[in-house]
Short mmCIF file of C-alpha atoms and ligand atoms in Angstrom, two decimals:
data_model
loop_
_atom_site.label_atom_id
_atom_site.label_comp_id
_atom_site.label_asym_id
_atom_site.label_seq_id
_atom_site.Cartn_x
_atom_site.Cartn_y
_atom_site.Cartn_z
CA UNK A 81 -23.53 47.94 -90.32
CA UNK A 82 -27.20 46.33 -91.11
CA UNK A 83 -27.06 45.19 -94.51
CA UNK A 84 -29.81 45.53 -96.68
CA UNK A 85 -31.04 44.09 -100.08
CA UNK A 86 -33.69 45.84 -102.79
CA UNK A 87 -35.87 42.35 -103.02
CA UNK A 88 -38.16 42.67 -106.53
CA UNK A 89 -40.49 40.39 -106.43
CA UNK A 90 -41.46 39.33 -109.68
CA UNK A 91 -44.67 37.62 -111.30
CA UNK A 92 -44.53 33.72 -110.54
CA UNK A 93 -46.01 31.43 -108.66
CA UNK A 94 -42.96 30.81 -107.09
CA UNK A 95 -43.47 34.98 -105.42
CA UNK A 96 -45.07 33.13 -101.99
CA UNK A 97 -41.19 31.83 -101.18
CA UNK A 98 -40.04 35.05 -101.57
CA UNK A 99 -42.06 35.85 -98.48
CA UNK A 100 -40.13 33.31 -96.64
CA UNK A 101 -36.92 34.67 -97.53
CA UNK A 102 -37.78 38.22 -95.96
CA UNK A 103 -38.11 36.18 -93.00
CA UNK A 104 -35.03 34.10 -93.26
CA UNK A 105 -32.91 37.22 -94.07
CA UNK A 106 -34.43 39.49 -91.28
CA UNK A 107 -33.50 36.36 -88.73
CA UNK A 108 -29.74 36.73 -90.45
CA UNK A 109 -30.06 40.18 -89.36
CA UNK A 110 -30.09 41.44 -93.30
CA UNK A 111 -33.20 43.85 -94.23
CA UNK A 112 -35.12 43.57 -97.26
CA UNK A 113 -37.33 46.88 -98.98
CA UNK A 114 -39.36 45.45 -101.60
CA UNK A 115 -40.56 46.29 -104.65
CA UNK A 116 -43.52 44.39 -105.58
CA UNK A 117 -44.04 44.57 -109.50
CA UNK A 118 -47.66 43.80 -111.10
CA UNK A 119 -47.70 40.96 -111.94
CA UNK A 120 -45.88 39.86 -108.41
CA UNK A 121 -48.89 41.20 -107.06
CA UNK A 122 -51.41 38.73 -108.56
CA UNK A 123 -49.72 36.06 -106.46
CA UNK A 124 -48.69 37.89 -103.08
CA UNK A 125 -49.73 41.12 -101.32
CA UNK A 126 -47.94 44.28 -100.76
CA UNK A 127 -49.54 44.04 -97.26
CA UNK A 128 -48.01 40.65 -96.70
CA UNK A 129 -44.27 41.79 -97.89
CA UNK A 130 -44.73 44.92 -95.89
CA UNK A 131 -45.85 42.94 -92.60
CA UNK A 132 -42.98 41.20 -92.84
CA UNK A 133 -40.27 43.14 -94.03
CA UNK A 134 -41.79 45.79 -91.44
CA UNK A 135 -41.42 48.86 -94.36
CA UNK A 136 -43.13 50.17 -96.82
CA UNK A 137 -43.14 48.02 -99.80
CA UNK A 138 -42.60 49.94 -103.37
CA UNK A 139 -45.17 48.65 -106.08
CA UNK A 140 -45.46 51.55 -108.75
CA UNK A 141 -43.62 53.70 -110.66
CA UNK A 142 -45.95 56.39 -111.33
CA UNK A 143 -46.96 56.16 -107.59
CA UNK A 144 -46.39 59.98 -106.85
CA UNK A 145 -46.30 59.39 -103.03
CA UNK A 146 -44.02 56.65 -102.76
CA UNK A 147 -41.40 58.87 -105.80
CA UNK A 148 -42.02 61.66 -102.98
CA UNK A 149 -40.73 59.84 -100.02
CA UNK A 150 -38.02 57.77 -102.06
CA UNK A 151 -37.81 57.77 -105.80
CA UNK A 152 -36.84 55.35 -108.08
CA UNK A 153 -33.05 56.31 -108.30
CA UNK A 154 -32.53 56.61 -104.75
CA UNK A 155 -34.38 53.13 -104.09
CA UNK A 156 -31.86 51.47 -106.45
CA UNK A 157 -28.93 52.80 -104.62
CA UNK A 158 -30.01 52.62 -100.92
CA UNK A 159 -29.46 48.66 -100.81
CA UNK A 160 -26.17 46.56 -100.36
CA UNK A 161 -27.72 44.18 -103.25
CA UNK A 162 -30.48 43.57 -105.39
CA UNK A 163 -32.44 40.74 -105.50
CA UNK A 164 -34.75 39.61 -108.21
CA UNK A 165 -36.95 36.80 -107.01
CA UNK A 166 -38.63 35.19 -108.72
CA UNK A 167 -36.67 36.54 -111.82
CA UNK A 168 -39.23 36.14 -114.72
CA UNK A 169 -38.65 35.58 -118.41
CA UNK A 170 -40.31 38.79 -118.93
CA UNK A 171 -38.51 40.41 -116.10
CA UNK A 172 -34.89 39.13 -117.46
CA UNK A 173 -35.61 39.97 -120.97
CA UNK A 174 -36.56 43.65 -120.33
CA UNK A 175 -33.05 43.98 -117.89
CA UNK A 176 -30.94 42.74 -120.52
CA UNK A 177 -32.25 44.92 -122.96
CA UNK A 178 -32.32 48.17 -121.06
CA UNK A 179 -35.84 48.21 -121.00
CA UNK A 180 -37.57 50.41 -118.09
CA UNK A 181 -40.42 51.24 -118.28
CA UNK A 182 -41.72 50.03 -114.57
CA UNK A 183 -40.50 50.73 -111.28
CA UNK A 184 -38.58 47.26 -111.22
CA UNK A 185 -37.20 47.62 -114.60
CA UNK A 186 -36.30 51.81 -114.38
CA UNK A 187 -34.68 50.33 -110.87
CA UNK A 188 -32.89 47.82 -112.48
CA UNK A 189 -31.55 49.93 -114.92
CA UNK A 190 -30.62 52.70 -112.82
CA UNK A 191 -28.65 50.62 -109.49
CA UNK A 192 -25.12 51.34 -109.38
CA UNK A 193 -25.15 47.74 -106.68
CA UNK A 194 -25.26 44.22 -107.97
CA UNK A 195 -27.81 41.66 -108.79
CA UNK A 196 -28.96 37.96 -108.03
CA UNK A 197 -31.11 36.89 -110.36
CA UNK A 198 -33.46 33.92 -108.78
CA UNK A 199 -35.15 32.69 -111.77
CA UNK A 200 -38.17 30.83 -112.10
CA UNK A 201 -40.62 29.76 -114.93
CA UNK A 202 -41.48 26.84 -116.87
CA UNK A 203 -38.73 24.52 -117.98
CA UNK A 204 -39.86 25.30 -121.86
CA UNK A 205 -39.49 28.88 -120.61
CA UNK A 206 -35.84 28.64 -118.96
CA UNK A 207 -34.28 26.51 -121.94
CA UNK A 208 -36.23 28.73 -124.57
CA UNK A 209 -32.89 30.18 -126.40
CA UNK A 210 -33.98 33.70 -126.03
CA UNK A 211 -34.18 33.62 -122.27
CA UNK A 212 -30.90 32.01 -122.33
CA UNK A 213 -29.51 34.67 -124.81
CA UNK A 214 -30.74 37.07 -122.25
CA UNK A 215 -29.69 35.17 -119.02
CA UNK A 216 -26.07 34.83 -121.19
CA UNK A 217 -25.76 38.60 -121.63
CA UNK A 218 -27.14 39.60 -117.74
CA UNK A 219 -24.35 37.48 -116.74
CA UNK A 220 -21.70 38.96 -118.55
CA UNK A 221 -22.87 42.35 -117.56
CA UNK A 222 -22.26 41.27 -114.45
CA UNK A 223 -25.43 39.69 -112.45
CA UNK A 224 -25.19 36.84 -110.17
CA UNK A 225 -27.36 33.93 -110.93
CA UNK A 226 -28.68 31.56 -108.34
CA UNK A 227 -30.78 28.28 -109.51
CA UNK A 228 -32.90 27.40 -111.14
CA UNK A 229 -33.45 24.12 -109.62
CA UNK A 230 -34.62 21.01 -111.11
CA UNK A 231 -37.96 19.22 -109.66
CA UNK A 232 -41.41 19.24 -109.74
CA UNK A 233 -42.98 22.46 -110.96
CA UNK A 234 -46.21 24.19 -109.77
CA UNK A 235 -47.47 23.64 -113.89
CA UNK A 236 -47.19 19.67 -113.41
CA UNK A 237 -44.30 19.28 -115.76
CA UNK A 238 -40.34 18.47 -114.49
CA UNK A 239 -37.39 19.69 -115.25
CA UNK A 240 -35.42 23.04 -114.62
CA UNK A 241 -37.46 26.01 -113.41
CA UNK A 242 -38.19 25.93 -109.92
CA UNK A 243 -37.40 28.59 -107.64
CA UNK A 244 -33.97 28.36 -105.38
CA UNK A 245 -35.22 27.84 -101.97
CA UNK A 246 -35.44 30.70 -99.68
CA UNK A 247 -32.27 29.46 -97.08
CA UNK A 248 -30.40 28.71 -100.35
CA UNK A 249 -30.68 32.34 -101.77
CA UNK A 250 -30.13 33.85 -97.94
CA UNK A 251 -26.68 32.08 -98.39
CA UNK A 252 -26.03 32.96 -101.90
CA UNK A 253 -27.04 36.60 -100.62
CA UNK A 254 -24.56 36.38 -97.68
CA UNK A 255 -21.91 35.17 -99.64
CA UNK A 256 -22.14 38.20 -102.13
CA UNK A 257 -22.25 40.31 -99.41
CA UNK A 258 -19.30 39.18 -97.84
CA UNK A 259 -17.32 40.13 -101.35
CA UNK A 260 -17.29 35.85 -102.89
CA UNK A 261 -18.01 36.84 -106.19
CA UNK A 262 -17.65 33.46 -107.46
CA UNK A 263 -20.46 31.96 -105.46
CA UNK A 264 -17.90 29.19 -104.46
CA UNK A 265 -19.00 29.14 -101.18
CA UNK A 266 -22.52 27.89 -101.58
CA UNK A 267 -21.60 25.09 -103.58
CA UNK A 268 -20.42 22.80 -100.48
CA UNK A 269 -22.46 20.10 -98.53
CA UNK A 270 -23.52 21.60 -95.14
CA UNK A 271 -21.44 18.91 -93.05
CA UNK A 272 -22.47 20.40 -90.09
CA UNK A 273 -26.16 19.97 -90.66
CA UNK A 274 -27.69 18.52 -87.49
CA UNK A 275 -24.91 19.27 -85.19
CA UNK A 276 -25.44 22.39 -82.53
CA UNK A 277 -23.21 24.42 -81.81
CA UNK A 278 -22.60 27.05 -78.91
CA UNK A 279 -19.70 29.90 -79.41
CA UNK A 280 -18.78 32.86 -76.88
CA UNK A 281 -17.61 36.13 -78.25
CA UNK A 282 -16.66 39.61 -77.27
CA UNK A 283 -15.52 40.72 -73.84
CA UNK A 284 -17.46 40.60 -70.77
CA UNK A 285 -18.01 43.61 -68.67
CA UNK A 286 -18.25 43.74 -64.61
CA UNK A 287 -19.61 46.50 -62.59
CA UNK A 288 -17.92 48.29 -60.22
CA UNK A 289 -20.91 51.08 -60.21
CA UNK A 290 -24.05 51.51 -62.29
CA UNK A 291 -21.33 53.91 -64.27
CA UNK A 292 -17.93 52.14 -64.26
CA UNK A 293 -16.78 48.49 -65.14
CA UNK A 294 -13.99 46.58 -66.10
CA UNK A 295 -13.41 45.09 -69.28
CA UNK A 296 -11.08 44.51 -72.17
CA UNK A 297 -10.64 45.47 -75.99
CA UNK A 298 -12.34 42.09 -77.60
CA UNK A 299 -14.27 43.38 -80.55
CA UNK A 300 -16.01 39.98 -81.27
CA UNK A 301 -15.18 40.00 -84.36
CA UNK A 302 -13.51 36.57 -84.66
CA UNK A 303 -16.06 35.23 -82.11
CA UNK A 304 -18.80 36.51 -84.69
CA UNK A 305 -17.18 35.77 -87.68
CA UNK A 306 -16.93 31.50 -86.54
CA UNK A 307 -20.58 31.20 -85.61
CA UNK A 308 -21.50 32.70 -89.24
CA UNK A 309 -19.24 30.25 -90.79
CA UNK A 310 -20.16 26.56 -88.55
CA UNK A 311 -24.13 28.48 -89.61
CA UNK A 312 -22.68 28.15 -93.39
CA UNK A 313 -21.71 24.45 -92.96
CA UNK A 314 -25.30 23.89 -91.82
CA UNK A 315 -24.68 24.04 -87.91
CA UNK A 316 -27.58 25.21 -85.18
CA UNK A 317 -25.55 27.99 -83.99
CA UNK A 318 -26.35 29.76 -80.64
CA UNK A 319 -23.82 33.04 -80.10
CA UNK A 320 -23.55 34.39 -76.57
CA UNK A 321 -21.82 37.48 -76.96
CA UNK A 322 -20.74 40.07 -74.46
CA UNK A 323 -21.20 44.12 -75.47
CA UNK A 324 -20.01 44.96 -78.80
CA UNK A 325 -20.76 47.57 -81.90
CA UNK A 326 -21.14 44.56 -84.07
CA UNK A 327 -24.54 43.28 -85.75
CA UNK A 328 -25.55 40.15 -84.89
CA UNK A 329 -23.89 37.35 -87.89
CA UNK A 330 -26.05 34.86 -89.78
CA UNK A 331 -26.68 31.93 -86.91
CA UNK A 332 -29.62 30.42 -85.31
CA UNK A 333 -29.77 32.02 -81.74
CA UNK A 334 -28.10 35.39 -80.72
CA UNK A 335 -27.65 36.09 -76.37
CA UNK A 336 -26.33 39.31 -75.67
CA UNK A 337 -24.81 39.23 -71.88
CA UNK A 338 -22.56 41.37 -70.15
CA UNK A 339 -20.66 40.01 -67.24
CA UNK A 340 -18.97 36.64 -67.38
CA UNK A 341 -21.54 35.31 -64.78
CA UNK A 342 -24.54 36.21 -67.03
CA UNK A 343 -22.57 34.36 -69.96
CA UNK A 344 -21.52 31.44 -67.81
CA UNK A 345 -25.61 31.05 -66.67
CA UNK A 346 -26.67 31.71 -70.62
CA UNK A 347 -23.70 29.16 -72.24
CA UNK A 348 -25.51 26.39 -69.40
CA UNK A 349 -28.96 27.48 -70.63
CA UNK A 350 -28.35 26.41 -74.35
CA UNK A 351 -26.31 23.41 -73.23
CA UNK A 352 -26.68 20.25 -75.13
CA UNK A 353 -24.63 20.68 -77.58
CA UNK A 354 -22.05 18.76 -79.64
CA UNK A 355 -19.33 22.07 -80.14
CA UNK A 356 -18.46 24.82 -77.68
CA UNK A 357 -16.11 27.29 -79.00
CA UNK A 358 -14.68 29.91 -76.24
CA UNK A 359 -13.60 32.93 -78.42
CA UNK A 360 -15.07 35.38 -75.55
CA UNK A 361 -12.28 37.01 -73.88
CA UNK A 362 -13.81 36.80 -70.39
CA UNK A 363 -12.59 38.96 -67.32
CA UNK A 364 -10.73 37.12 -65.27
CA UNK A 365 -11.99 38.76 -62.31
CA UNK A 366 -14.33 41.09 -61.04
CA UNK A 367 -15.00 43.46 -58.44
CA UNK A 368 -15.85 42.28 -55.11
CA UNK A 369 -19.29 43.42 -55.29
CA UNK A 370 -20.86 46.39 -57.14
CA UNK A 371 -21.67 49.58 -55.01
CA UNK A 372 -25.20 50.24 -55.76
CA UNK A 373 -24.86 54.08 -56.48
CA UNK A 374 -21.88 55.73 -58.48
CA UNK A 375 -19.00 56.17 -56.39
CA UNK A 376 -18.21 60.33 -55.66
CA UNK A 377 -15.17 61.08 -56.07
CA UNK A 378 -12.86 62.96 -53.29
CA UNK A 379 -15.77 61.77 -50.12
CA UNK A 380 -12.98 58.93 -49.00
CA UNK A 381 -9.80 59.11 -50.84
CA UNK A 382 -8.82 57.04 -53.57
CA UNK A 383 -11.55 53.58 -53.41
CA UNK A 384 -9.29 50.63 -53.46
CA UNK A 385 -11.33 47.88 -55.54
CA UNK A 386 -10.96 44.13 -54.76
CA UNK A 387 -11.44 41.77 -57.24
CA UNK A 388 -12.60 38.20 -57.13
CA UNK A 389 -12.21 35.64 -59.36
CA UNK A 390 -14.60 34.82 -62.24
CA UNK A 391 -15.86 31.60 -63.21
CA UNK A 392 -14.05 30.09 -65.87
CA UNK A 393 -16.79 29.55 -68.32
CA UNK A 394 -14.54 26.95 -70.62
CA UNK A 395 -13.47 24.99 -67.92
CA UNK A 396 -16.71 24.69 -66.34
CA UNK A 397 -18.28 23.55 -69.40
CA UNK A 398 -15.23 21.31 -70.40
CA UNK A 399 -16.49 19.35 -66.91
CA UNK A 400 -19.74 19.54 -67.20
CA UNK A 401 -22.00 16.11 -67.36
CA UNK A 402 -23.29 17.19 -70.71
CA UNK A 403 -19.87 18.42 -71.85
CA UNK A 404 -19.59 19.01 -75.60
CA UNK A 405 -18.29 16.26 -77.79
CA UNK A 406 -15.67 18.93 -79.46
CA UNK A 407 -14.67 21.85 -76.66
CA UNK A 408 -12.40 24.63 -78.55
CA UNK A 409 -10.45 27.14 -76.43
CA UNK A 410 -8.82 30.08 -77.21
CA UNK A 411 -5.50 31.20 -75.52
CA UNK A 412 -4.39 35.03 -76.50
CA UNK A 413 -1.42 35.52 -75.78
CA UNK A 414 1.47 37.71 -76.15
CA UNK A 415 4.70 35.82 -76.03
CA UNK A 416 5.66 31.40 -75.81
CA UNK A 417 1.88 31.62 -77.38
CA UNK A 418 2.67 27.73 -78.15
CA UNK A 419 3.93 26.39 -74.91
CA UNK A 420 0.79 28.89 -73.12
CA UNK A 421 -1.70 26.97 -75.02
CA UNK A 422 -0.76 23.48 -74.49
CA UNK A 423 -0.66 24.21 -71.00
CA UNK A 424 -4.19 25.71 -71.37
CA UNK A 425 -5.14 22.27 -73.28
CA UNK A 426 -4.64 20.35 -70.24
CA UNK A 427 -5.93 22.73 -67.44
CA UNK A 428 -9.10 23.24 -69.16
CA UNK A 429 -9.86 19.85 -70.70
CA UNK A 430 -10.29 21.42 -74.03
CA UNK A 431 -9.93 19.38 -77.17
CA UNK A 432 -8.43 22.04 -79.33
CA UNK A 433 -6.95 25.36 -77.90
CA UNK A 434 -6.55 27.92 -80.95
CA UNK A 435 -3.51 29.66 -80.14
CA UNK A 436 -3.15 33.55 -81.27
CA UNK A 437 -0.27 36.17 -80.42
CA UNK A 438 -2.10 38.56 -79.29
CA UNK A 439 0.98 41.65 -79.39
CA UNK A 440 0.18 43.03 -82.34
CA UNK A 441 -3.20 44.31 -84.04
CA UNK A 442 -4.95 40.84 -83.48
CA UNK A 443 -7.68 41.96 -80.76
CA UNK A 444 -9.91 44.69 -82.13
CA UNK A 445 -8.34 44.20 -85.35
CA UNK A 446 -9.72 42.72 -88.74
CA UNK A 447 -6.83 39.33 -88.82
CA UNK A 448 -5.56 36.79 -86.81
CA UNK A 449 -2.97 33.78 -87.55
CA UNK A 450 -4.04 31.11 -85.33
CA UNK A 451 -2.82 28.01 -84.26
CA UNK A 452 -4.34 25.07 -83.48
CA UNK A 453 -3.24 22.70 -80.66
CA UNK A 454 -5.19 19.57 -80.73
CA UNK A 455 -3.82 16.26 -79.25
CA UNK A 456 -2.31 15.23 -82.47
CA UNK A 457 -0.10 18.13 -82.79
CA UNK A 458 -0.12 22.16 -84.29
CA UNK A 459 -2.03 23.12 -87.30
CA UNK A 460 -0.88 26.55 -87.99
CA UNK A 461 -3.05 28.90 -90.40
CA UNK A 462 -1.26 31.35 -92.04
CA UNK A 463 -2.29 35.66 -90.82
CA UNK A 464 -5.71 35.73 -92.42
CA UNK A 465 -9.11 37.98 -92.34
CA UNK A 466 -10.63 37.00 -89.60
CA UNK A 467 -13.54 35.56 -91.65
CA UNK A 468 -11.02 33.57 -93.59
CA UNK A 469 -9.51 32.08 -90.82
CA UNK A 470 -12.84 31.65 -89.31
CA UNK A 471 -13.93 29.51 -92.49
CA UNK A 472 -10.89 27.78 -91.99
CA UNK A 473 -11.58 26.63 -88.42
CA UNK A 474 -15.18 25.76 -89.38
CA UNK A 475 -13.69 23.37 -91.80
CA UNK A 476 -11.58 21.72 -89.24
CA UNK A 477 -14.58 21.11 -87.02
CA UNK A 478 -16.44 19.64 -89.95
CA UNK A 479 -13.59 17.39 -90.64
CA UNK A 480 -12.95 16.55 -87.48
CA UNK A 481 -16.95 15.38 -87.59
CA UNK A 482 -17.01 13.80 -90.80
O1 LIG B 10 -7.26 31.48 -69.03
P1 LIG B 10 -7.47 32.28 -70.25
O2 LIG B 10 -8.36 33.47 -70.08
O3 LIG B 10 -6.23 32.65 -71.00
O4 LIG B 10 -8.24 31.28 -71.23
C1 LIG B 10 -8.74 31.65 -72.46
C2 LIG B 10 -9.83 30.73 -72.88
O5 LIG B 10 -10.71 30.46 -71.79
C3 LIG B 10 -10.73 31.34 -73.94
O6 LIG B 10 -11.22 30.29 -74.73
C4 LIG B 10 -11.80 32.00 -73.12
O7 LIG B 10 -13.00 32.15 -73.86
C5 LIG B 10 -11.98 31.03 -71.98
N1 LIG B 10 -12.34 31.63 -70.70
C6 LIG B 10 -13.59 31.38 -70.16
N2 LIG B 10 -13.93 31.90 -68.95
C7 LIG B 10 -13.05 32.65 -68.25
C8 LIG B 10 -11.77 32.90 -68.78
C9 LIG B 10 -11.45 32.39 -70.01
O8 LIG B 10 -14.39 30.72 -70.81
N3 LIG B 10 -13.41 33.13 -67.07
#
């Protein structure tokens, strides 16, 4: 499902970056409806927010059109999160106090969904000890607070008051959404910063007819869930995914492919790159050649289909001049998963094989318990979400870079 976050863009100099972050969140696949208060638009334009968040952006409360196509309650309710950025003094002060008497404010006060609050103001402003009496009781009424930094500010003085930058509150929004309510995971170093990586996910599919193809139950959700977390520590992700009902994660590039060729000729195409991790569960072969119309049934008895073999995207890769400092493979399995992948290791010249028993609920399902066979021996992660144990990996490949 696409999320979405209610983005109210308050009155601060500091509005322009929140233009930026429609963009970084749209690339993340996460859309934003705006609501553009007054004094937000002294700084930006509702035509710039709407050009970029490609909807109609929501600027007044006694705007009898925009109540008629969506009203105020039903605005606060129709996102996954809302955003308040730049969060102003004035704008904080009102929401702690219940106050609503603006289409931000009655919004505010009427959301049954949670809030980030991105302040920004003057330094006197943030450490005045009424805005931290009201920043106290937002917080323990449940908002999430991201920022403010300390630096320059547009006023000339220093301190505490600028604006989180739009990437950081994209991850801080991303995080909330994916249920961290402690904010925990923003608060690393992006180790990975610098470093590209390329990941395959899903199944691939190969025609047999412009109808009918072969393929296998991958749901590329594990594939998905590791390029969103090497994008978290800061890696140039590029996901090549075969068909799936998924939304594209958080990374830098998204390919969408379908047969094992296709991913093969688009896993070359983004080739440097210092990390490759297979998760696609590629067919293993294909039919010799697709008929060009759909096969009718009952013409010549039962069609017997040969099959040829695929390329083995890993191992071509794994030999490849520019092969990947780091090349992870994935072995599923169903029984001597152990044994299987250290076998796989060596055929495929992979660096790590992540080994997973694939008999139970592991492919289309939401866990996995992986192990990881590297040359130094088995690092087995207990059953986890398959975010979780995606996180974990990430982690491992970070370490293993540090
Ligand atoms: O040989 P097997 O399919 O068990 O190997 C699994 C690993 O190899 C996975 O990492 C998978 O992504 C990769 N693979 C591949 N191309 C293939 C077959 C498997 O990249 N044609």
């Amino acid at each position: 499902m696409t999320k979405r976050v209610l983005l109210i863009i308050g009155g601060g100099i500091a509005a322009y970056k929140s233009l930026f972050l429609i963009r970084v969140l749209a690339r993340r696949g996460i859309k934003s409806t705006v609501i553009l208060t007054n004094g937000g638009s002294e700084f930006v334009t509702a035509l710039s927010a709407g050009g970029l968040s490609g909807e109609k952006v929501y600027t007044d409360l006694f705007d009898l059109t925009a109540e008629a196509e969506m009203g105020h309650i039903e605005l606060s309710r129709s996102a996954d999160l809302v955003v308040v950025a730049p969060a102003t003094a004035d704008l904080m002060a009102k929401a702690a106090h219940g106050i609503a008497n603006d289409l931000a404010t009655t919004t505010l006060s009427a959301t049954d969904k949670r809030t980030l609050y991105v302040p920004a103001m003057n330094v006197r402003m943030w450490e005045n000890p009424a805005t931290q009496r009201n920043v106290t009781t937002l917080s323990d009424d449940g908002a999430f607070f991201l920022g403010p930094d300390e630096g320059e500010m547009a006023c000339g003085e220093f301190g505490e008051g600028r604006m989180a930058e739009p990437e950081a509150i994209a991850d801080a929004i991303e995080t909330i959404l994916e249920g961290d309510t402690t904010l925990d995971g923003l608060k690393g170093p992006k180790p990975l910063l610098g470093k590209k990586a390329l990941v395959t996910a899903g199944p691939t599919r190969e025609a047999i007819d412009p109808v009918r193809y072969l393929s296998n139950h991958s749901s590329g959700k594990q594939g998905y869930a590791i390029a969103a977390a090497l994008t978290r520590l800061g890696a140039d992700v590029t996901l090549i995914s075969g068909p799936t009902a998924l939304d594209p994660p958080a990374c830098a590039k998204f390919v969408r492919v379908e047969s094992a060729r296709d991913m093969l000729a688009a896993c070359e195409t983004a080739l440097p790159a210092e990390i490759f991790v297979a998760v696609a569960a590629v067919a293993d072969w294909r039919p010799d050649g697709c008929a060009n119309k759909k096969i009718k049934k009952g013409t010549s008895g039962i069609p017997a289909l040969k099959l040829v073999e695929n390329p083995d995207i890993l191992a071509t890769l794994s030999a490849a001049k520019s092969r990947p400092e780091l090349v992870i493979g994935f072995a599923a399995e169903t029984h001597d998963v152990v044994e299987f992948a250290k076998a796989k290791r060596d055929k495929k010249n992979c660096d790590w094989i992540v080994a997973n028993d694939v008999s139970g609920d592991v492919m289309g399902g939401d866990h996995n318990a992986m192990i990881v066979v590297t040359a130094d021996g088995e690092d087995i992660f207990p059953r986890l979400k398959k975010e979780d144990a995606a996180r974990r990996l990430a982690e491992k490949i970070a370490t293993h870079f540090a």
